[in-house]
Amino acid sequence: MLNSLKLFNFKGFKELNLRTLSRVTLFGGPNNIGKTNVLESIFLFFDRTNVNMILRQYNFRGLNTTMLEPIHLWGPIFNDYNIENEIKIECVVNNHNESMKIKHNENYNRPAVPVQPLILPNNPQIISTNQNQTTSSALDITYNMDGRKVQESHLTIGPTGLELFIDFSYNKPTVATFNPSRMRTNPLEDSNRYSELDIIGKSDIILNYLRIIDTRINRISIITIGNEPILHCDIGIGRKIPVAFLGDGISRFLTLLLQIVSGKCSVILVDEIENGIHYSVMAKVWESIAMVAKDFDCQIISTTHSYECLRAAYAGIPENMANEFRYIRLERDENNLITSNIYDYKMLGTALYNNWEVR
Amino acid sequence: MASEIVCDKLLLVEGIDEIIFLSALMNNLHNWNTTTDRNILYKLGNCKETTVLDKPDGDKIQIISVGGKTKFRSEFSVFIKSPGFKNLKSLAFIRDADDSFQSAFDSIVDVLRENNIPFPDTPAIYTKTQPRVGIYIMPDNKSAGTLETLCLNSKVNCPFLACTDSFIQCISNYFPNKVVTHIDKRRSLVYLSAMHEVDNRLGIGAQKGYWDLNNCCFNNLTSFVSSL
């Protein structure tokens, strides 16, 4: 569980201090204030052993190409593209102080790296070398836990793209998943997770919750089309149809449930959680998400633009989980710095009851 | 639609009736009109708990109902988290003195102090802080009473106002063991019931001209609102 988060020089934030995060945490605020940036910072923090840790973030935003130069490759994650400043992400995770520092290094000395095998046409033999390459640009990433350095790695631009060199790593990061607002869910991941649940007889949990959105769903099964297993459902029309055909809302809800119930993700990040969900079932959806998250010890951190979504969250979060909910509204102060307003469950209820704006 | 802060000059009042009353008062005396700004109208929709008044010089003032003085005390800490609150240039409070002007004034000061908002030392005078903060206690920043007291003062020469006292006196004879409270609220209700179109809301009475909005008893109040 991520208990708090501090950001320095990350994307739009010169500095941001979020003192209280809960099991279910919702972020609101106007456009371009940094709601998605907060989710991305958390994802980057936990995704730190992935060579694509930065490129994935661009991909989530719909950007599929970039240039192989530091200012283009990792400039966007630095505040004002200023790669000379150090990014710092400080968290309390399960009551441990953890921090990640990211620094641009213009003269990184790449370690011994085998050059790609080269086959010469006239004299076929494989040539390889272990000699050091010249220096290159890199991001030096260090990670501390309770004051002790437990990981050091370097993300660098290699001959074929980004490479990650991990000098050492003594801990296993919490697993986080990111659900972007605009990307479709990955059917293969969903199928795999569902299969694992089916094997241990827990797939009915998913079915029961999905019925909140569409009561016609009788059964879910995996059907392989081509080489790809795809989740299908029976809605009583005489044949099974892919779940995705029921709509974005149910697909997204299914993905979310699978991520939670699979027990493999501890922190689930959802951008614009309300997308595709009809208002009439939104409170029930919130109730389900909160209860399943508690049962499977998951944390849900999400963004929203929707007043309906906030009302639904307030109505749906079970009373016994009231102290496990926070709504955090980001806003820009007179010095152009981004600050947070934290509403606990009761405060949000007061504001909503009075019809006060909270977004 | 939610009640959103859309102006940097904000007046907080006890209820919707006060919003209607002040809109009518400021329209009558200073030609302030309900805003025609389409962006603001879009944001506020049909939300009844707030209105925005356009001054002839183009300035805008927003009035929001906090839904009663008890709620105000307990809920102000949430209200100040609202978007736009930190950008306020001026903030004013109008509430009834009820039984004690001093208690009412102190009550608002306490809430402001608890929430680290600047507060004035005296009523009807704005602080020179950011935001400027002012407090006005009905009816006149010194006496016990309510907005109804002020409205009734505007009709002090009305020949049949005395009938309201007779009526209340007469009725109270039937409840000998009960002390009659909120006298001015009762008197204003009786007074309004005598009007051509019956409506017990004080603000609607102001719109319909049942109170004398040109009476000098409103001068301090209009001056306070104009200075926001």
Coordinates of C-alpha atoms in Angstrom, one line a residue:
Chain A
M1 CA 0.0 0.0 0.0
L2 CA 1.3 3.4 -1.0
N3 CA 0.7 5.6 2.0
S4 CA 2.2 8.9 0.7
L5 CA 4.0 10.4 -2.3
K6 CA 6.3 13.3 -2.8
L7 CA 7.5 14.4 -6.2
F8 CA 10.3 16.7 -7.2
N9 CA 10.9 17.9 -10.8
F10 CA 8.7 15.2 -12.3
K11 CA 6.8 16.4 -15.3
G12 CA 4.5 19.3 -14.4
F13 CA 5.5 19.2 -10.7
K14 CA 8.3 21.3 -9.4
E15 CA 7.3 19.8 -6.1
L16 CA 4.2 18.0 -4.9
N17 CA 3.4 16.5 -1.5
L18 CA 0.6 14.1 -1.2
R19 CA 0.6 13.2 2.5
T20 CA -2.3 10.8 2.6
L21 CA -3.1 8.1 0.1
S22 CA -5.7 5.5 0.9
R23 CA -6.8 2.1 -0.4
V24 CA -9.2 3.9 -2.7
T25 CA -7.8 7.3 -3.8
L26 CA -9.4 9.5 -6.4
F27 CA -7.7 12.5 -8.0
G28 CA -9.6 15.4 -9.5
G29 CA -8.8 18.9 -10.8
P30 CA -8.9 20.9 -14.0
N31 CA -7.3 19.9 -17.3
N32 CA -3.5 19.9 -17.5
I33 CA -3.1 20.0 -13.7
G34 CA -1.3 16.7 -13.5
K35 CA -3.7 14.1 -12.4
T36 CA -2.4 11.6 -14.9
N37 CA 1.2 12.7 -14.2
V38 CA 0.6 11.5 -10.6
L39 CA -0.5 8.1 -11.7
E40 CA 2.5 8.0 -14.1
S41 CA 4.9 8.9 -11.4
I42 CA 3.6 6.0 -9.2
F43 CA 3.8 3.6 -12.2
L44 CA 7.4 4.7 -13.0
F45 CA 8.3 4.2 -9.3
F46 CA 7.1 0.6 -9.3
D47 CA 8.0 -0.2 -13.0
R48 CA 11.7 0.6 -12.5
T49 CA 13.1 -2.6 -13.7
N50 CA 11.4 -2.4 -17.0
V51 CA 13.6 -1.1 -19.9
N52 CA 10.5 0.5 -21.3
M53 CA 9.6 2.3 -18.1
I54 CA 9.6 5.6 -19.9
L55 CA 8.5 4.7 -23.4
R56 CA 5.4 2.9 -22.0
Q57 CA 4.3 6.2 -20.5
Y58 CA 4.4 7.9 -23.8
N59 CA 2.6 5.0 -25.4
F60 CA -0.2 5.3 -22.8
R61 CA -0.6 8.9 -23.9
G62 CA -0.9 7.8 -27.5
L63 CA 2.6 8.8 -28.6
N64 CA 4.2 6.0 -30.5
T65 CA 7.4 7.6 -31.9
T66 CA 10.1 9.6 -30.5
M67 CA 13.7 10.5 -31.4
L68 CA 16.7 8.7 -29.9
E69 CA 18.1 11.8 -28.1
P70 CA 17.9 12.4 -24.4
I71 CA 15.8 15.5 -24.6
H72 CA 13.2 13.7 -26.6
L73 CA 13.5 10.3 -24.9
W74 CA 13.5 11.3 -21.3
G75 CA 13.2 15.1 -21.4
P76 CA 9.4 14.9 -21.1
I77 CA 9.5 13.3 -17.7
F78 CA 11.6 16.2 -16.3
N79 CA 9.9 19.3 -15.0
D80 CA 10.0 21.9 -17.9
Y81 CA 12.2 19.4 -19.8
N82 CA 15.1 20.5 -17.7
I83 CA 17.2 17.3 -17.7
E84 CA 19.9 18.9 -15.6
N85 CA 17.6 18.7 -12.5
E86 CA 17.2 15.5 -10.5
I87 CA 13.8 13.8 -10.4
K88 CA 13.0 12.5 -7.0
I89 CA 10.0 10.3 -6.1
E90 CA 9.6 9.7 -2.4
C91 CA 7.0 7.3 -1.1
V92 CA 6.0 5.6 2.1
V93 CA 5.1 2.0 1.0
N94 CA 3.8 -0.3 3.6
N95 CA 5.3 2.0 6.2
H96 CA 8.8 1.9 4.6
N97 CA 10.4 5.1 3.4
E98 CA 11.3 4.5 -0.2
S99 CA 12.8 6.9 -2.8
M100 CA 13.8 6.9 -6.4
K101 CA 16.2 9.4 -7.9
I102 CA 16.6 9.9 -11.6
K103 CA 19.5 11.9 -13.0
H104 CA 20.6 12.6 -16.5
N105 CA 24.2 11.5 -17.0
E106 CA 25.9 12.8 -20.2
N107 CA 29.0 10.7 -19.8
Y108 CA 27.8 7.3 -18.7
N109 CA 30.5 4.6 -19.1
R110 CA 28.7 1.7 -20.6
P111 CA 29.8 -1.6 -19.1
A112 CA 31.1 -4.5 -21.2
V113 CA 28.5 -5.2 -23.7
P114 CA 28.6 -7.9 -26.4
V115 CA 28.4 -6.3 -29.8
Q116 CA 25.8 -7.8 -32.1
P117 CA 27.2 -10.9 -33.8
L118 CA 28.5 -10.1 -37.2
I119 CA 28.6 -12.7 -40.0
L120 CA 31.2 -11.9 -42.6
P121 CA 30.2 -13.2 -46.1
N122 CA 33.6 -14.5 -47.3
N123 CA 34.9 -15.9 -44.1
P124 CA 31.9 -17.0 -42.1
Q125 CA 32.8 -16.6 -38.4
I126 CA 31.1 -14.9 -35.5
I127 CA 33.0 -12.0 -34.1
S128 CA 32.2 -10.6 -30.8
T129 CA 33.9 -8.3 -28.4
N130 CA 33.7 -7.4 -24.7
Q131 CA 35.5 -4.1 -24.9
N132 CA 33.9 -0.9 -23.5
Q133 CA 32.0 1.2 -25.8
T134 CA 32.4 5.0 -25.8
T135 CA 30.5 7.0 -23.2
S136 CA 26.8 7.7 -23.9
S137 CA 23.9 9.5 -22.3
A138 CA 22.0 7.7 -19.6
L139 CA 19.6 8.1 -16.9
D140 CA 21.1 7.1 -13.6
I141 CA 18.4 5.6 -11.4
T142 CA 19.0 4.9 -7.7
Y143 CA 16.5 3.5 -5.3
N144 CA 16.6 3.7 -1.6
M145 CA 14.7 1.9 1.1
D146 CA 14.7 3.1 4.7
G147 CA 17.9 5.0 4.0
R148 CA 19.8 2.1 2.3
K149 CA 20.5 2.0 -1.4
V150 CA 18.9 -1.1 -2.8
Q151 CA 19.0 -0.6 -6.5
E152 CA 21.1 1.2 -9.0
S153 CA 20.5 1.1 -12.7
H154 CA 21.2 3.0 -15.9
L155 CA 18.8 3.5 -18.7
T156 CA 20.9 4.3 -21.8
I157 CA 20.6 4.7 -25.5
G158 CA 22.1 1.7 -27.2
P159 CA 22.6 0.7 -30.8
T160 CA 19.1 -0.8 -31.0
G161 CA 17.2 1.5 -28.7
L162 CA 16.9 1.8 -25.0
E163 CA 18.9 -0.5 -22.7
L164 CA 18.7 -0.9 -19.0
F165 CA 21.8 -1.9 -17.0
I166 CA 21.0 -2.9 -13.5
D167 CA 24.1 -2.7 -11.3
F168 CA 22.4 -4.3 -8.4
S169 CA 18.9 -4.8 -7.1
Y170 CA 18.1 -6.1 -3.6
N171 CA 14.4 -5.9 -3.6
K172 CA 11.4 -6.9 -5.5
P173 CA 9.2 -3.9 -6.3
T174 CA 5.5 -3.9 -5.7
V175 CA 3.6 -4.8 -8.8
A176 CA 1.6 -1.9 -10.3
T177 CA -0.6 -1.8 -13.4
F178 CA -1.6 1.3 -15.3
N179 CA -5.0 1.5 -17.1
P180 CA -4.8 4.5 -19.5
S181 CA -7.9 6.4 -20.3
R182 CA -7.6 6.0 -24.1
M183 CA -6.2 2.6 -24.7
R184 CA -8.2 -0.6 -25.1
T185 CA -7.5 -3.3 -22.7
N186 CA -5.2 -6.1 -23.7
P187 CA -7.4 -9.2 -24.4
L188 CA -4.5 -11.6 -24.0
E189 CA -3.7 -10.3 -20.5
D190 CA -7.3 -10.5 -19.6
S191 CA -7.6 -14.1 -20.9
N192 CA -4.5 -15.2 -19.0
R193 CA -5.7 -13.7 -15.8
Y194 CA -9.2 -15.2 -16.2
S195 CA -7.6 -18.7 -17.0
E196 CA -5.6 -18.5 -13.8
L197 CA -8.7 -17.7 -11.8
D198 CA -10.7 -20.5 -13.6
I199 CA -8.1 -23.0 -12.7
I200 CA -8.4 -22.3 -9.0
G201 CA -12.2 -22.0 -9.2
K202 CA -12.5 -18.3 -8.6
S203 CA -13.8 -17.2 -11.9
D204 CA -17.4 -16.8 -10.6
I205 CA -16.3 -13.8 -8.6
I206 CA -15.7 -12.0 -11.8
L207 CA -19.0 -13.1 -13.3
N208 CA -21.0 -12.0 -10.3
Y209 CA -19.6 -8.5 -10.4
L210 CA -19.9 -8.2 -14.2
R211 CA -23.7 -8.8 -13.8
I212 CA -23.9 -5.5 -12.0
I213 CA -23.4 -3.8 -15.3
D214 CA -25.2 -6.3 -17.5
T215 CA -27.5 -8.8 -15.9
R216 CA -27.8 -10.8 -19.2
I217 CA -24.3 -12.2 -18.8
N218 CA -24.7 -15.9 -17.9
R219 CA -21.3 -17.3 -18.5
I220 CA -17.8 -16.3 -19.4
S221 CA -15.5 -18.5 -21.4
I222 CA -12.3 -18.4 -23.3
I223 CA -12.5 -19.1 -27.0
T224 CA -9.4 -19.2 -29.1
I225 CA -9.7 -17.3 -32.4
G226 CA -6.7 -17.7 -34.6
N227 CA -3.9 -18.1 -32.1
E228 CA -5.4 -15.7 -29.6
P229 CA -7.6 -16.7 -26.6
I230 CA -10.4 -14.2 -26.3
L231 CA -12.9 -13.8 -23.4
H232 CA -16.4 -14.4 -24.6
C233 CA -19.7 -14.2 -22.8
D234 CA -23.1 -15.8 -23.1
I235 CA -25.9 -13.2 -23.0
G236 CA -28.7 -15.5 -24.0
I237 CA -28.8 -14.8 -27.8
G238 CA -27.9 -18.3 -28.9
R239 CA -24.2 -17.8 -29.3
K240 CA -21.3 -16.4 -27.4
I241 CA -19.9 -13.0 -28.2
P242 CA -16.5 -11.4 -27.3
V243 CA -16.9 -9.4 -24.1
A244 CA -15.4 -6.4 -25.9
F245 CA -18.5 -6.2 -28.0
L246 CA -20.6 -5.4 -25.0
G247 CA -18.8 -2.0 -24.8
D248 CA -15.9 -0.1 -23.4
G249 CA -17.3 0.2 -19.9
I250 CA -17.7 -3.5 -19.2
S251 CA -14.4 -4.4 -20.8
R252 CA -12.6 -1.9 -18.6
F253 CA -14.5 -3.1 -15.5
L254 CA -13.6 -6.7 -16.4
T255 CA -9.9 -5.8 -16.8
L256 CA -10.0 -4.0 -13.5
L257 CA -11.6 -6.9 -11.7
L258 CA -9.2 -9.4 -13.2
Q259 CA -6.2 -7.2 -12.1
I260 CA -7.5 -7.1 -8.6
V261 CA -8.7 -10.6 -8.1
S262 CA -5.6 -12.2 -9.8
G263 CA -3.8 -11.1 -6.7
K264 CA -0.7 -10.2 -8.7
C265 CA -1.1 -6.4 -8.7
S266 CA -0.9 -4.5 -5.5
V267 CA -1.4 -1.0 -6.9
I268 CA -3.8 -0.5 -9.7
L269 CA -3.8 2.9 -11.5
V270 CA -6.8 3.9 -13.5
D271 CA -7.0 7.1 -15.6
E272 CA -10.5 8.4 -15.9
I273 CA -12.2 5.6 -14.1
E274 CA -15.7 6.7 -15.1
N275 CA -15.1 6.1 -18.8
G276 CA -17.8 4.0 -20.4
I277 CA -19.8 3.4 -17.2
H278 CA -23.4 4.5 -17.1
Y279 CA -24.3 6.6 -14.1
S280 CA -27.0 4.2 -13.0
V281 CA -24.6 1.5 -12.1
M282 CA -21.6 3.6 -11.1
A283 CA -22.3 3.5 -7.4
K284 CA -22.5 -0.3 -7.6
V285 CA -19.3 -0.4 -9.6
W286 CA -17.6 1.6 -6.9
E287 CA -18.9 -0.6 -4.2
S288 CA -17.6 -3.7 -6.0
I289 CA -14.2 -2.1 -6.7
A290 CA -13.8 -1.1 -3.1
M291 CA -14.9 -4.4 -1.7
V292 CA -12.8 -6.5 -4.0
A293 CA -9.8 -4.2 -3.5
K294 CA -10.1 -4.8 0.3
D295 CA -10.6 -8.5 0.0
F296 CA -7.6 -8.9 -2.3
D297 CA -5.5 -6.3 -0.5
C298 CA -5.2 -4.0 -3.5
Q299 CA -4.9 -0.3 -3.8
I300 CA -6.9 1.6 -6.4
I301 CA -5.6 5.0 -7.4
S302 CA -7.6 6.7 -10.0
T303 CA -8.5 10.0 -11.7
T304 CA -11.8 11.5 -12.6
H305 CA -13.4 14.6 -14.2
S306 CA -16.9 13.6 -13.3
Y307 CA -19.1 14.9 -10.5
E308 CA -21.4 11.9 -11.1
C309 CA -18.4 9.6 -10.5
L310 CA -17.6 11.4 -7.2
R311 CA -21.2 11.1 -6.1
A312 CA -21.2 7.5 -7.0
A313 CA -18.0 6.8 -5.2
Y314 CA -19.4 8.5 -2.1
A315 CA -22.6 6.5 -2.4
G316 CA -20.9 3.2 -3.3
I317 CA -17.9 3.0 -0.9
P318 CA -19.1 0.8 2.0
E319 CA -19.4 2.5 5.4
N320 CA -16.9 0.2 6.9
M321 CA -14.4 1.4 4.3
A322 CA -15.0 5.2 4.8
N323 CA -11.6 5.7 6.4
E324 CA -10.0 3.9 3.5
F325 CA -11.1 6.5 0.9
R326 CA -9.6 9.9 -0.1
Y327 CA -10.4 12.4 -2.8
I328 CA -7.6 14.7 -3.7
R329 CA -8.2 17.7 -5.8
L330 CA -5.1 19.3 -7.5
E331 CA -5.0 23.0 -8.2
R332 CA -2.5 25.6 -9.2
D333 CA -1.6 28.3 -6.6
E334 CA -0.7 31.9 -7.2
N335 CA 2.9 31.0 -7.7
N336 CA 2.0 28.5 -10.4
L337 CA 2.8 25.6 -8.2
I338 CA 0.5 22.6 -8.0
T339 CA -1.0 22.0 -4.6
S340 CA -3.5 19.4 -3.2
N341 CA -6.7 19.6 -1.3
I342 CA -7.5 16.4 0.5
Y343 CA -11.1 15.4 1.2
D344 CA -11.7 12.4 3.4
Y345 CA -15.0 10.5 3.0
K346 CA -17.0 12.7 5.4
M347 CA -15.7 15.9 3.9
L348 CA -16.5 14.8 0.4
G349 CA -20.0 13.9 1.6
T350 CA -20.4 17.4 3.1
A351 CA -19.3 19.1 -0.1
L352 CA -21.6 16.9 -2.3
Y353 CA -24.5 17.3 0.0
N354 CA -24.2 21.1 -0.3
N355 CA -23.8 20.8 -4.0
W356 CA -20.4 22.5 -3.8
E357 CA -18.0 22.2 -6.6
V358 CA -15.1 19.8 -5.8
R359 CA -13.6 19.0 -9.2
Chain B
M1 CA -25.1 21.6 -11.2
A2 CA -22.8 22.3 -8.4
S3 CA -22.4 25.6 -6.6
E4 CA -19.0 26.7 -7.9
I5 CA -16.9 29.7 -7.1
V6 CA -16.8 31.6 -10.3
C7 CA -15.9 35.2 -9.2
D8 CA -13.1 36.6 -7.1
K9 CA -15.5 38.6 -5.0
L10 CA -17.7 36.3 -2.9
L11 CA -20.5 37.0 -0.4
L12 CA -21.6 34.2 1.8
V13 CA -25.1 34.4 3.3
E14 CA -27.3 32.1 5.4
G15 CA -29.9 31.0 2.8
I16 CA -31.5 31.2 -0.6
D17 CA -33.9 33.9 0.7
E18 CA -31.0 36.2 1.5
I19 CA -29.6 35.7 -2.0
I20 CA -33.0 36.8 -3.6
F21 CA -33.3 39.7 -1.1
L22 CA -29.8 41.1 -1.7
S23 CA -30.2 40.7 -5.5
A24 CA -33.4 42.7 -5.4
L25 CA -31.9 45.3 -3.0
M26 CA -28.7 45.9 -5.1
N27 CA -30.7 45.9 -8.3
N28 CA -33.1 48.5 -6.9
L29 CA -30.4 50.8 -5.6
H30 CA -27.4 50.3 -7.8
N31 CA -28.8 48.6 -10.9
W32 CA -26.9 45.4 -10.3
N33 CA -28.3 42.6 -12.5
T34 CA -28.2 38.9 -12.5
T35 CA -25.3 38.0 -14.7
T36 CA -25.7 37.4 -18.4
D37 CA -22.2 35.9 -18.8
R38 CA -22.9 32.7 -20.7
N39 CA -19.8 30.9 -19.4
I40 CA -20.9 31.6 -15.8
L41 CA -24.5 30.7 -16.5
Y42 CA -23.3 27.4 -18.1
K43 CA -21.2 26.6 -15.0
L44 CA -23.9 27.4 -12.5
G45 CA -26.8 25.9 -14.5
N46 CA -30.0 26.0 -12.4
C47 CA -28.1 25.9 -9.1
K48 CA -30.3 27.9 -6.7
E49 CA -27.7 28.1 -3.9
T50 CA -25.7 30.8 -5.8
T51 CA -26.1 33.8 -8.1
V52 CA -23.7 36.2 -9.7
L53 CA -24.5 39.9 -10.0
D54 CA -23.1 42.2 -12.7
K55 CA -22.3 45.7 -11.5
P56 CA -22.7 48.5 -14.1
D57 CA -18.9 48.9 -14.1
G58 CA -18.5 45.3 -15.3
D59 CA -17.3 44.0 -12.0
K60 CA -19.0 40.8 -10.8
I61 CA -20.0 39.6 -7.3
Q62 CA -21.1 36.1 -6.4
I63 CA -23.4 35.3 -3.6
I64 CA -23.5 31.8 -2.2
S65 CA -25.9 30.4 0.4
V66 CA -24.1 28.3 3.1
G67 CA -27.4 26.7 4.1
G68 CA -27.7 28.0 7.7
K69 CA -25.4 29.3 10.4
T70 CA -25.0 26.0 12.2
K71 CA -23.9 24.2 9.1
F72 CA -21.6 27.1 8.3
R73 CA -19.7 26.6 11.4
S74 CA -19.2 22.9 10.9
E75 CA -18.8 22.9 7.1
F76 CA -16.7 25.9 6.4
S77 CA -13.5 23.9 6.6
V78 CA -14.8 21.9 3.7
F79 CA -16.0 24.9 1.8
I80 CA -12.6 26.5 1.7
K81 CA -11.2 23.5 -0.2
S82 CA -13.5 24.5 -3.1
P83 CA -11.9 25.4 -6.4
G84 CA -11.4 29.1 -6.7
F85 CA -11.4 29.8 -3.0
K86 CA -7.7 30.5 -2.8
N87 CA -8.0 33.0 -5.7
L88 CA -10.6 35.2 -3.9
K89 CA -9.8 38.9 -3.7
S90 CA -12.7 39.7 -1.3
L91 CA -14.8 37.6 1.0
A92 CA -17.8 38.8 2.9
F93 CA -20.2 37.3 5.4
I94 CA -23.7 38.4 6.2
R95 CA -25.6 36.7 9.0
D96 CA -28.3 37.5 11.5
A97 CA -27.4 38.7 15.0
D98 CA -30.4 36.7 16.4
D99 CA -30.2 37.2 20.2
S100 CA -26.8 38.8 20.3
F101 CA -24.8 40.8 17.8
Q102 CA -21.6 40.1 19.6
S103 CA -22.1 36.3 19.7
A104 CA -22.9 36.3 16.0
F105 CA -19.9 38.4 15.1
D106 CA -17.6 36.3 17.4
S107 CA -19.0 33.1 15.9
I108 CA -17.8 34.0 12.4
V109 CA -14.5 35.3 13.6
D110 CA -13.9 32.0 15.4
V111 CA -14.7 30.0 12.3
L112 CA -12.3 32.2 10.3
R113 CA -9.6 31.9 12.9
E114 CA -9.9 28.1 13.1
N115 CA -9.4 27.9 9.3
N116 CA -6.5 30.4 9.2
I117 CA -8.5 33.0 7.2
P118 CA -7.9 36.7 8.1
F119 CA -10.8 38.3 10.1
P120 CA -11.8 41.9 10.8
D121 CA -11.9 43.4 14.3
T122 CA -15.1 45.3 13.7
P123 CA -18.2 44.6 11.6
A124 CA -18.8 46.2 8.2
I125 CA -15.1 47.1 7.9
Y126 CA -13.0 45.0 5.5
T127 CA -9.5 43.8 6.4
K128 CA -6.6 44.9 4.3
T129 CA -5.4 41.3 3.8
Q130 CA -5.4 39.0 0.9
P131 CA -8.3 38.3 0.5
R132 CA -10.1 41.2 2.0
V133 CA -12.6 39.9 4.6
G134 CA -15.7 41.6 6.0
I135 CA -18.5 40.7 8.3
Y136 CA -22.0 42.3 8.4
I137 CA -24.4 41.3 11.2
M138 CA -28.1 42.0 10.6
P139 CA -29.9 44.1 11.3
D140 CA -27.4 47.0 12.0
N141 CA -24.1 45.6 13.4
K142 CA -25.1 46.4 17.0
S143 CA -28.6 45.2 17.8
A144 CA -30.2 41.8 18.2
G145 CA -32.4 40.8 15.4
T146 CA -32.5 39.5 11.8
L147 CA -32.9 40.5 8.2
E148 CA -36.6 40.5 8.9
T149 CA -36.0 43.2 11.6
L150 CA -34.3 45.4 9.0
C151 CA -37.1 44.8 6.5
L152 CA -39.7 45.7 9.0
N153 CA -37.8 48.8 9.9
S154 CA -38.2 49.9 6.3
K155 CA -41.9 49.8 6.7
V156 CA -42.1 51.4 10.1
N157 CA -44.5 54.0 8.9
C158 CA -46.8 51.5 7.3
P159 CA -50.2 52.0 8.8
F160 CA -51.2 48.4 9.1
L161 CA -47.8 47.2 10.5
A162 CA -49.3 47.6 14.0
C163 CA -51.8 44.9 13.0
T164 CA -49.0 42.4 13.0
D165 CA -48.3 43.1 16.7
S166 CA -52.0 42.8 17.5
F167 CA -52.3 39.5 15.7
I168 CA -49.3 38.0 17.4
Q169 CA -50.5 39.3 20.8
C170 CA -53.9 37.8 20.1
I171 CA -52.7 34.4 19.1
S172 CA -50.2 34.2 22.0
N173 CA -53.2 34.4 24.4
Y174 CA -54.1 30.9 23.2
F175 CA -50.6 29.6 24.2
P176 CA -50.2 31.1 27.6
N177 CA -47.4 28.8 28.7
K178 CA -45.2 29.5 25.6
V179 CA -42.9 32.4 25.2
V180 CA -43.2 33.9 21.8
T181 CA -39.8 33.8 20.1
H182 CA -38.6 35.1 16.7
I183 CA -41.0 38.0 16.9
D184 CA -39.7 39.8 13.8
K185 CA -39.8 36.6 11.7
R186 CA -43.5 36.2 12.8
R187 CA -44.3 39.8 12.2
S188 CA -42.8 39.7 8.7
L189 CA -44.8 36.6 7.9
V190 CA -48.0 38.2 9.0
Y191 CA -47.1 41.4 7.1
L192 CA -46.3 39.4 3.9
S193 CA -49.5 37.4 4.3
A194 CA -51.4 40.7 4.0
M195 CA -49.9 41.5 0.6
H196 CA -51.8 41.1 -2.7
E197 CA -49.9 38.0 -3.8
V198 CA -49.3 35.8 -0.8
D199 CA -45.7 34.6 -0.5
N200 CA -44.0 34.1 2.8
R201 CA -40.5 34.5 1.4
L202 CA -38.8 37.7 2.4
G203 CA -36.7 37.8 -0.7
I204 CA -39.7 37.4 -3.0
G205 CA -41.3 40.2 -1.0
A206 CA -38.3 42.4 -1.8
Q207 CA -38.7 41.5 -5.5
K208 CA -42.3 42.4 -5.5
G209 CA -41.7 45.7 -3.7
Y210 CA -43.3 44.8 -0.4
W211 CA -40.4 46.2 1.5
D212 CA -39.2 49.8 1.0
L213 CA -35.8 49.2 -0.5
N214 CA -35.1 52.9 -0.8
N215 CA -35.4 53.3 3.0
C216 CA -32.2 54.7 4.6
C217 CA -32.2 51.7 7.0
F218 CA -30.6 49.7 4.2
N219 CA -27.8 52.2 3.6
N220 CA -25.1 50.5 5.7
L221 CA -25.9 47.1 4.2
T222 CA -25.8 48.3 0.6
S223 CA -22.6 50.2 1.3
F224 CA -21.0 47.0 2.8
V225 CA -22.0 44.9 -0.3
S226 CA -20.9 47.6 -2.7
S227 CA -17.4 47.7 -1.0
L228 CA -16.9 44.0 -1.5

